[in-house]
Amino acid sequence: FGGTDNRDTKDATKETLYTAHDGVARKLELTANGNREYLIRPGYRIAEDSSNRPSFAIVPAPRLQSYESVKVRGRVKFILKAANSIEIKGIIGRYSEDNGATWIEGTIIEFTQRFILEGQPSGKGVLYQFRYKATNGRVSDWSDIIRVDVF
């Protein structure tokens, strides 16, 4: 899976793997009935603080480290930064093409802090916001609005 020739295949395979992992983790959490041994037996680790309890702390919203949309039409690269990246399970995004009057949710789901969105409306200014899905079912607030003039 090395090099740029296989990037799409690698990304699709990675998304399939993460989707399968998320499905297994959900089923384990739903059927565990609080049994910690049941959850960790298949090799999963439970994210915990130093007192061996699951965290219920507020997850800070994502911060933008950088973005780029200058090389390929309709492509936007984002790099987000988390206060504690170990507890982040995924990134949920939304976007608006009409300056925030309406937001489209459910189409941006990523699993790493560094990702590329393809097929964005070329030649338009688009607003983006992201939030983290963290361990123990926690969700962060939406990030600040990020305005991108898509190439």
mmCIF file with all atom_site columns, N, CA and C in Angstrom, residues 48-105:
data_model
loop_
_atom_site.group_PDB
_atom_site.id
_atom_site.type_symbol
_atom_site.label_atom_id
_atom_site.label_alt_id
_atom_site.label_comp_id
_atom_site.label_asym_id
_atom_site.label_entity_id
_atom_site.label_seq_id
_atom_site.pdbx_PDB_ins_code
_atom_site.Cartn_x
_atom_site.Cartn_y
_atom_site.Cartn_z
_atom_site.occupancy
_atom_site.B_iso_or_equiv
_atom_site.pdbx_formal_charge
_atom_site.auth_seq_id
_atom_site.auth_comp_id
_atom_site.auth_asym_id
_atom_site.auth_atom_id
_atom_site.pdbx_PDB_model_num
ATOM 1   N N  . GLU A 1 48  ? -8.661  5.095  29.965 1.00 0.00 ? 48  GLU A N  1
ATOM 2   C CA . GLU A 1 48  ? -8.966  5.463  31.342 1.00 0.00 ? 48  GLU A CA 1
ATOM 3   C C  . GLU A 1 48  ? -7.954  6.466  31.845 1.00 0.00 ? 48  GLU A C  1
ATOM 4   N N  . ASP A 1 49  ? -8.319  7.161  32.895 1.00 0.00 ? 49  ASP A N  1
ATOM 5   C CA . ASP A 1 49  ? -7.352  8.048  33.536 1.00 0.00 ? 49  ASP A CA 1
ATOM 6   C C  . ASP A 1 49  ? -6.567  7.232  34.567 1.00 0.00 ? 49  ASP A C  1
ATOM 7   N N  . SER A 1 50  ? -5.723  7.890  35.327 1.00 0.00 ? 50  SER A N  1
ATOM 8   C CA . SER A 1 50  ? -4.832  7.174  36.242 1.00 0.00 ? 50  SER A CA 1
ATOM 9   C C  . SER A 1 50  ? -5.564  6.481  37.388 1.00 0.00 ? 50  SER A C  1
ATOM 10  N N  . SER A 1 51  ? -6.827  6.813  37.626 1.00 0.00 ? 51  SER A N  1
ATOM 11  C CA . SER A 1 51  ? -7.562  6.181  38.720 1.00 0.00 ? 51  SER A CA 1
ATOM 12  C C  . SER A 1 51  ? -8.346  4.951  38.248 1.00 0.00 ? 51  SER A C  1
ATOM 13  N N  . ASN A 1 52  ? -8.080  4.474  37.027 1.00 0.00 ? 52  ASN A N  1
ATOM 14  C CA . ASN A 1 52  ? -8.725  3.283  36.468 1.00 0.00 ? 52  ASN A CA 1
ATOM 15  C C  . ASN A 1 52  ? -10.227 3.410  36.315 1.00 0.00 ? 52  ASN A C  1
ATOM 16  N N  . ARG A 1 53  ? -10.708 4.613  36.070 1.00 0.00 ? 53  ARG A N  1
ATOM 17  C CA . ARG A 1 53  ? -12.122 4.829  35.779 1.00 0.00 ? 53  ARG A CA 1
ATOM 18  C C  . ARG A 1 53  ? -12.246 5.450  34.396 1.00 0.00 ? 53  ARG A C  1
ATOM 19  N N  . PRO A 1 54  ? -13.292 5.090  33.636 1.00 0.00 ? 54  PRO A N  1
ATOM 20  C CA . PRO A 1 54  ? -13.486 5.734  32.336 1.00 0.00 ? 54  PRO A CA 1
ATOM 21  C C  . PRO A 1 54  ? -13.669 7.241  32.521 1.00 0.00 ? 54  PRO A C  1
ATOM 22  N N  . SER A 1 55  ? -13.175 7.998  31.583 1.00 0.00 ? 55  SER A N  1
ATOM 23  C CA . SER A 1 55  ? -13.258 9.452  31.677 1.00 0.00 ? 55  SER A CA 1
ATOM 24  C C  . SER A 1 55  ? -14.623 9.956  31.232 1.00 0.00 ? 55  SER A C  1
ATOM 25  N N  . PHE A 1 56  ? -15.163 10.889 31.985 1.00 0.00 ? 56  PHE A N  1
ATOM 26  C CA . PHE A 1 56  ? -16.383 11.592 31.609 1.00 0.00 ? 56  PHE A CA 1
ATOM 27  C C  . PHE A 1 56  ? -16.094 13.077 31.422 1.00 0.00 ? 56  PHE A C  1
ATOM 28  N N  . ALA A 1 57  ? -14.811 13.422 31.265 1.00 0.00 ? 57  ALA A N  1
ATOM 29  C CA . ALA A 1 57  ? -14.400 14.813 31.121 1.00 0.00 ? 57  ALA A CA 1
ATOM 30  C C  . ALA A 1 57  ? -14.892 15.379 29.792 1.00 0.00 ? 57  ALA A C  1
ATOM 31  N N  . ILE A 1 58  ? -15.052 16.682 29.764 1.00 0.00 ? 58  ILE A N  1
ATOM 32  C CA . ILE A 1 58  ? -15.449 17.365 28.535 1.00 0.00 ? 58  ILE A CA 1
ATOM 33  C C  . ILE A 1 58  ? -14.315 17.261 27.523 1.00 0.00 ? 58  ILE A C  1
ATOM 34  N N  . VAL A 1 59  ? -14.668 16.976 26.299 1.00 0.00 ? 59  VAL A N  1
ATOM 35  C CA . VAL A 1 59  ? -13.682 16.881 25.225 1.00 0.00 ? 59  VAL A CA 1
ATOM 36  C C  . VAL A 1 59  ? -13.588 18.248 24.551 1.00 0.00 ? 59  VAL A C  1
ATOM 37  N N  . PRO A 1 60  ? -12.419 18.872 24.577 1.00 0.00 ? 60  PRO A N  1
ATOM 38  C CA . PRO A 1 60  ? -12.283 20.177 23.903 1.00 0.00 ? 60  PRO A CA 1
ATOM 39  C C  . PRO A 1 60  ? -12.529 20.058 22.406 1.00 0.00 ? 60  PRO A C  1
ATOM 40  N N  . ALA A 1 61  ? -13.097 21.095 21.834 1.00 0.00 ? 61  ALA A N  1
ATOM 41  C CA . ALA A 1 61  ? -13.384 21.119 20.401 1.00 0.00 ? 61  ALA A CA 1
ATOM 42  C C  . ALA A 1 61  ? -12.089 21.074 19.590 1.00 0.00 ? 61  ALA A C  1
ATOM 43  N N  . PRO A 1 62  ? -12.149 20.571 18.370 1.00 0.00 ? 62  PRO A N  1
ATOM 44  C CA . PRO A 1 62  ? -10.956 20.537 17.520 1.00 0.00 ? 62  PRO A CA 1
ATOM 45  C C  . PRO A 1 62  ? -10.449 21.946 17.221 1.00 0.00 ? 62  PRO A C  1
ATOM 46  N N  . ARG A 1 63  ? -9.135  22.042 17.093 1.00 0.00 ? 63  ARG A N  1
ATOM 47  C CA . ARG A 1 63  ? -8.513  23.301 16.676 1.00 0.00 ? 63  ARG A CA 1
ATOM 48  C C  . ARG A 1 63  ? -7.874  23.061 15.316 1.00 0.00 ? 63  ARG A C  1
ATOM 49  N N  . LEU A 1 64  ? -7.998  24.042 14.454 1.00 0.00 ? 64  LEU A N  1
ATOM 50  C CA . LEU A 1 64  ? -7.407  23.931 13.122 1.00 0.00 ? 64  LEU A CA 1
ATOM 51  C C  . LEU A 1 64  ? -5.918  24.194 13.206 1.00 0.00 ? 64  LEU A C  1
ATOM 52  N N  . GLN A 1 65  ? -5.128  23.255 12.694 1.00 0.00 ? 65  GLN A N  1
ATOM 53  C CA . GLN A 1 65  ? -3.691  23.488 12.601 1.00 0.00 ? 65  GLN A CA 1
ATOM 54  C C  . GLN A 1 65  ? -3.373  24.086 11.230 1.00 0.00 ? 65  GLN A C  1
ATOM 55  N N  . SER A 1 66  ? -3.938  23.487 10.172 1.00 0.00 ? 66  SER A N  1
ATOM 56  C CA . SER A 1 66  ? -3.756  24.061 8.841  1.00 0.00 ? 66  SER A CA 1
ATOM 57  C C  . SER A 1 66  ? -4.751  23.445 7.868  1.00 0.00 ? 66  SER A C  1
ATOM 58  N N  . TYR A 1 67  ? -4.923  24.122 6.729  1.00 0.00 ? 67  TYR A N  1
ATOM 59  C CA . TYR A 1 67  ? -5.699  23.572 5.624  1.00 0.00 ? 67  TYR A CA 1
ATOM 60  C C  . TYR A 1 67  ? -5.062  24.040 4.330  1.00 0.00 ? 67  TYR A C  1
ATOM 61  N N  . GLU A 1 68  ? -5.369  23.326 3.244  1.00 0.00 ? 68  GLU A N  1
ATOM 62  C CA . GLU A 1 68  ? -4.813  23.665 1.941  1.00 0.00 ? 68  GLU A CA 1
ATOM 63  C C  . GLU A 1 68  ? -5.792  23.265 0.858  1.00 0.00 ? 68  GLU A C  1
ATOM 64  N N  . SER A 1 69  ? -6.002  24.161 -0.095 1.00 0.00 ? 69  SER A N  1
ATOM 65  C CA . SER A 1 69  ? -6.821  23.855 -1.264 1.00 0.00 ? 69  SER A CA 1
ATOM 66  C C  . SER A 1 69  ? -6.265  24.636 -2.448 1.00 0.00 ? 69  SER A C  1
ATOM 67  N N  . VAL A 1 70  ? -5.113  24.199 -2.942 1.00 0.00 ? 70  VAL A N  1
ATOM 68  C CA . VAL A 1 70  ? -4.475  24.948 -4.034 1.00 0.00 ? 70  VAL A CA 1
ATOM 69  C C  . VAL A 1 70  ? -3.926  24.070 -5.155 1.00 0.00 ? 70  VAL A C  1
ATOM 70  N N  . LYS A 1 71  ? -3.858  22.782 -4.974 1.00 0.00 ? 71  LYS A N  1
ATOM 71  C CA . LYS A 1 71  ? -3.188  21.935 -5.966 1.00 0.00 ? 71  LYS A CA 1
ATOM 72  C C  . LYS A 1 71  ? -4.149  21.185 -6.884 1.00 0.00 ? 71  LYS A C  1
ATOM 73  N N  . VAL A 1 72  ? -5.236  20.661 -6.329 1.00 0.00 ? 72  VAL A N  1
ATOM 74  C CA . VAL A 1 72  ? -6.169  19.842 -7.104 1.00 0.00 ? 72  VAL A CA 1
ATOM 75  C C  . VAL A 1 72  ? -7.569  20.422 -6.930 1.00 0.00 ? 72  VAL A C  1
ATOM 76  N N  . ARG A 1 73  ? -8.269  20.587 -8.040 1.00 0.00 ? 73  ARG A N  1
ATOM 77  C CA . ARG A 1 73  ? -9.629  21.145 -7.973 1.00 0.00 ? 73  ARG A CA 1
ATOM 78  C C  . ARG A 1 73  ? -10.542 20.270 -7.113 1.00 0.00 ? 73  ARG A C  1
ATOM 79  N N  . GLY A 1 74  ? -11.277 20.892 -6.224 1.00 0.00 ? 74  GLY A N  1
ATOM 80  C CA . GLY A 1 74  ? -12.234 20.182 -5.389 1.00 0.00 ? 74  GLY A CA 1
ATOM 81  C C  . GLY A 1 74  ? -11.634 19.402 -4.232 1.00 0.00 ? 74  GLY A C  1
ATOM 82  N N  . ARG A 1 75  ? -10.351 19.565 -3.977 1.00 0.00 ? 75  ARG A N  1
ATOM 83  C CA . ARG A 1 75  ? -9.696  18.841 -2.890 1.00 0.00 ? 75  ARG A CA 1
ATOM 84  C C  . ARG A 1 75  ? -9.275  19.821 -1.798 1.00 0.00 ? 75  ARG A C  1
ATOM 85  N N  . VAL A 1 76  ? -9.613  19.475 -0.538 1.00 0.00 ? 76  VAL A N  1
ATOM 86  C CA . VAL A 1 76  ? -9.221  20.290 0.608  1.00 0.00 ? 76  VAL A CA 1
ATOM 87  C C  . VAL A 1 76  ? -8.545  19.371 1.626  1.00 0.00 ? 76  VAL A C  1
ATOM 88  N N  . LYS A 1 77  ? -7.326  19.741 2.025  1.00 0.00 ? 77  LYS A N  1
ATOM 89  C CA . LYS A 1 77  ? -6.602  18.996 3.057  1.00 0.00 ? 77  LYS A CA 1
ATOM 90  C C  . LYS A 1 77  ? -6.757  19.738 4.378  1.00 0.00 ? 77  LYS A C  1
ATOM 91  N N  . PHE A 1 78  ? -7.066  19.004 5.443  1.00 0.00 ? 78  PHE A N  1
ATOM 92  C CA . PHE A 1 78  ? -7.177  19.579 6.780  1.00 0.00 ? 78  PHE A CA 1
ATOM 93  C C  . PHE A 1 78  ? -6.217  18.876 7.727  1.00 0.00 ? 78  PHE A C  1
ATOM 94  N N  . ILE A 1 79  ? -5.688  19.622 8.666  1.00 0.00 ? 79  ILE A N  1
ATOM 95  C CA . ILE A 1 79  ? -4.953  19.054 9.791  1.00 0.00 ? 79  ILE A CA 1
ATOM 96  C C  . ILE A 1 79  ? -5.540  19.694 11.041 1.00 0.00 ? 79  ILE A C  1
ATOM 97  N N  . LEU A 1 80  ? -6.139  18.853 11.903 1.00 0.00 ? 80  LEU A N  1
ATOM 98  C CA . LEU A 1 80  ? -6.734  19.331 13.151 1.00 0.00 ? 80  LEU A CA 1
ATOM 99  C C  . LEU A 1 80  ? -5.818  18.967 14.313 1.00 0.00 ? 80  LEU A C  1
ATOM 100 N N  . LYS A 1 81  ? -6.030  19.631 15.421 1.00 0.00 ? 81  LYS A N  1
ATOM 101 C CA . LYS A 1 81  ? -5.218  19.387 16.617 1.00 0.00 ? 81  LYS A CA 1
ATOM 102 C C  . LYS A 1 81  ? -6.160  19.148 17.792 1.00 0.00 ? 81  LYS A C  1
ATOM 103 N N  . ALA A 1 82  ? -5.858  18.103 18.575 1.00 0.00 ? 82  ALA A N  1
ATOM 104 C CA . ALA A 1 82  ? -6.659  17.754 19.743 1.00 0.00 ? 82  ALA A CA 1
ATOM 105 C C  . ALA A 1 82  ? -5.855  17.986 21.011 1.00 0.00 ? 82  ALA A C  1
ATOM 106 N N  . ALA A 1 83  ? -6.555  18.326 22.088 1.00 0.00 ? 83  ALA A N  1
ATOM 107 C CA . ALA A 1 83  ? -5.893  18.501 23.380 1.00 0.00 ? 83  ALA A CA 1
ATOM 108 C C  . ALA A 1 83  ? -5.320  17.169 23.866 1.00 0.00 ? 83  ALA A C  1
ATOM 109 N N  . ASN A 1 84  ? -6.080  16.068 23.660 1.00 0.00 ? 84  ASN A N  1
ATOM 110 C CA . ASN A 1 84  ? -5.631  14.737 24.064 1.00 0.00 ? 84  ASN A CA 1
ATOM 111 C C  . ASN A 1 84  ? -6.009  13.770 22.944 1.00 0.00 ? 84  ASN A C  1
ATOM 112 N N  . SER A 1 85  ? -5.120  13.562 22.002 1.00 0.00 ? 85  SER A N  1
ATOM 113 C CA . SER A 1 85  ? -5.449  12.776 20.811 1.00 0.00 ? 85  SER A CA 1
ATOM 114 C C  . SER A 1 85  ? -5.685  11.295 21.110 1.00 0.00 ? 85  SER A C  1
ATOM 115 N N  . ILE A 1 86  ? -5.222  10.788 22.233 1.00 0.00 ? 86  ILE A N  1
ATOM 116 C CA . ILE A 1 86  ? -5.413  9.371  22.564 1.00 0.00 ? 86  ILE A CA 1
ATOM 117 C C  . ILE A 1 86  ? -6.894  9.029  22.749 1.00 0.00 ? 86  ILE A C  1
ATOM 118 N N  . GLU A 1 87  ? -7.683  9.961  23.244 1.00 0.00 ? 87  GLU A N  1
ATOM 119 C CA . GLU A 1 87  ? -9.084  9.670  23.515 1.00 0.00 ? 87  GLU A CA 1
ATOM 120 C C  . GLU A 1 87  ? -10.000 9.901  22.311 1.00 0.00 ? 87  GLU A C  1
ATOM 121 N N  . ILE A 1 88  ? -9.476  10.375 21.193 1.00 0.00 ? 88  ILE A N  1
ATOM 122 C CA . ILE A 1 88  ? -10.293 10.672 20.022 1.00 0.00 ? 88  ILE A CA 1
ATOM 123 C C  . ILE A 1 88  ? -10.501 9.407  19.193 1.00 0.00 ? 88  ILE A C  1
ATOM 124 N N  . LYS A 1 89  ? -11.787 9.077  18.925 1.00 0.00 ? 89  LYS A N  1
ATOM 125 C CA . LYS A 1 89  ? -12.124 7.911  18.113 1.00 0.00 ? 89  LYS A CA 1
ATOM 126 C C  . LYS A 1 89  ? -12.415 8.302  16.668 1.00 0.00 ? 89  LYS A C  1
ATOM 127 N N  . GLY A 1 90  ? -12.934 9.503  16.463 1.00 0.00 ? 90  GLY A N  1
ATOM 128 C CA . GLY A 1 90  ? -13.290 9.912  15.113 1.00 0.00 ? 90  GLY A CA 1
ATOM 129 C C  . GLY A 1 90  ? -13.609 11.390 15.043 1.00 0.00 ? 90  GLY A C  1
ATOM 130 N N  . ILE A 1 91  ? -13.786 11.865 13.819 1.00 0.00 ? 91  ILE A N  1
ATOM 131 C CA . ILE A 1 91  ? -14.103 13.267 13.565 1.00 0.00 ? 91  ILE A CA 1
ATOM 132 C C  . ILE A 1 91  ? -15.371 13.310 12.732 1.00 0.00 ? 91  ILE A C  1
ATOM 133 N N  . ILE A 1 92  ? -16.302 14.139 13.170 1.00 0.00 ? 92  ILE A N  1
ATOM 134 C CA . ILE A 1 92  ? -17.554 14.350 12.454 1.00 0.00 ? 92  ILE A CA 1
ATOM 135 C C  . ILE A 1 92  ? -17.510 15.780 11.932 1.00 0.00 ? 92  ILE A C  1
ATOM 136 N N  . GLY A 1 93  ? -17.881 15.969 10.680 1.00 0.00 ? 93  GLY A N  1
ATOM 137 C CA . GLY A 1 93  ? -17.834 17.311 10.111 1.00 0.00 ? 93  GLY A CA 1
ATOM 138 C C  . GLY A 1 93  ? -19.146 17.709 9.479  1.00 0.00 ? 93  GLY A C  1
ATOM 139 N N  . ARG A 1 94  ? -19.272 18.999 9.286  1.00 0.00 ? 94  ARG A N  1
ATOM 140 C CA . ARG A 1 94  ? -20.412 19.537 8.553  1.00 0.00 ? 94  ARG A CA 1
ATOM 141 C C  . ARG A 1 94  ? -19.910 20.714 7.727  1.00 0.00 ? 94  ARG A C  1
ATOM 142 N N  . TYR A 1 95  ? -20.686 21.053 6.689  1.00 0.00 ? 95  TYR A N  1
ATOM 143 C CA . TYR A 1 95  ? -20.259 22.156 5.837  1.00 0.00 ? 95  TYR A CA 1
ATOM 144 C C  . TYR A 1 95  ? -21.470 22.949 5.361  1.00 0.00 ? 95  TYR A C  1
ATOM 145 N N  . SER A 1 96  ? -21.207 24.180 4.933  1.00 0.00 ? 96  SER A N  1
ATOM 146 C CA . SER A 1 96  ? -22.244 25.059 4.427  1.00 0.00 ? 96  SER A CA 1
ATOM 147 C C  . SER A 1 96  ? -21.716 25.774 3.198  1.00 0.00 ? 96  SER A C  1
ATOM 148 N N  . GLU A 1 97  ? -22.508 25.738 2.131  1.00 0.00 ? 97  GLU A N  1
ATOM 149 C CA . GLU A 1 97  ? -22.137 26.437 0.903  1.00 0.00 ? 97  GLU A CA 1
ATOM 150 C C  . GLU A 1 97  ? -22.842 27.787 0.793  1.00 0.00 ? 97  GLU A C  1
ATOM 151 N N  . ASP A 1 98  ? -23.743 28.095 1.742  1.00 0.00 ? 98  ASP A N  1
ATOM 152 C CA . ASP A 1 98  ? -24.509 29.348 1.681  1.00 0.00 ? 98  ASP A CA 1
ATOM 153 C C  . ASP A 1 98  ? -24.232 30.246 2.885  1.00 0.00 ? 98  ASP A C  1
ATOM 154 N N  . ASN A 1 99  ? -22.977 30.301 3.269  1.00 0.00 ? 99  ASN A N  1
ATOM 155 C CA . ASN A 1 99  ? -22.503 31.185 4.336  1.00 0.00 ? 99  ASN A CA 1
ATOM 156 C C  . ASN A 1 99  ? -23.159 30.904 5.691  1.00 0.00 ? 99  ASN A C  1
ATOM 157 N N  . GLY A 1 100 ? -23.476 29.653 5.969  1.00 0.00 ? 100 GLY A N  1
ATOM 158 C CA . GLY A 1 100 ? -23.979 29.254 7.280  1.00 0.00 ? 100 GLY A CA 1
ATOM 159 C C  . GLY A 1 100 ? -25.482 29.262 7.440  1.00 0.00 ? 100 GLY A C  1
ATOM 160 N N  . ALA A 1 101 ? -26.229 29.576 6.392  1.00 0.00 ? 101 ALA A N  1
ATOM 161 C CA . ALA A 1 101 ? -27.692 29.558 6.497  1.00 0.00 ? 101 ALA A CA 1
ATOM 162 C C  . ALA A 1 101 ? -28.197 28.129 6.702  1.00 0.00 ? 101 ALA A C  1
ATOM 163 N N  . THR A 1 102 ? -27.616 27.179 5.980  1.00 0.00 ? 102 THR A N  1
ATOM 164 C CA . THR A 1 102 ? -27.949 25.761 6.171  1.00 0.00 ? 102 THR A CA 1
ATOM 165 C C  . THR A 1 102 ? -26.658 24.961 6.253  1.00 0.00 ? 102 THR A C  1
ATOM 166 N N  . TRP A 1 103 ? -26.659 23.951 7.094  1.00 0.00 ? 103 TRP A N  1
ATOM 167 C CA . TRP A 1 103 ? -25.488 23.088 7.278  1.00 0.00 ? 103 TRP A CA 1
ATOM 168 C C  . TRP A 1 103 ? -25.833 21.688 6.818  1.00 0.00 ? 103 TRP A C  1
ATOM 169 N N  . ILE A 1 104 ? -24.901 21.043 6.146  1.00 0.00 ? 104 ILE A N  1
ATOM 170 C CA . ILE A 1 104 ? -25.064 19.662 5.689  1.00 0.00 ? 104 ILE A CA 1
ATOM 171 C C  . ILE A 1 104 ? -24.196 18.789 6.580  1.00 0.00 ? 104 ILE A C  1
ATOM 172 N N  . GLU A 1 105 ? -24.857 17.868 7.298  1.00 0.00 ? 105 GLU A N  1
ATOM 173 C CA . GLU A 1 105 ? -24.149 16.990 8.233  1.00 0.00 ? 105 GLU A CA 1
ATOM 174 C C  . GLU A 1 105 ? -24.250 15.552 7.767  1.00 0.00 ? 105 GLU A C  1
#
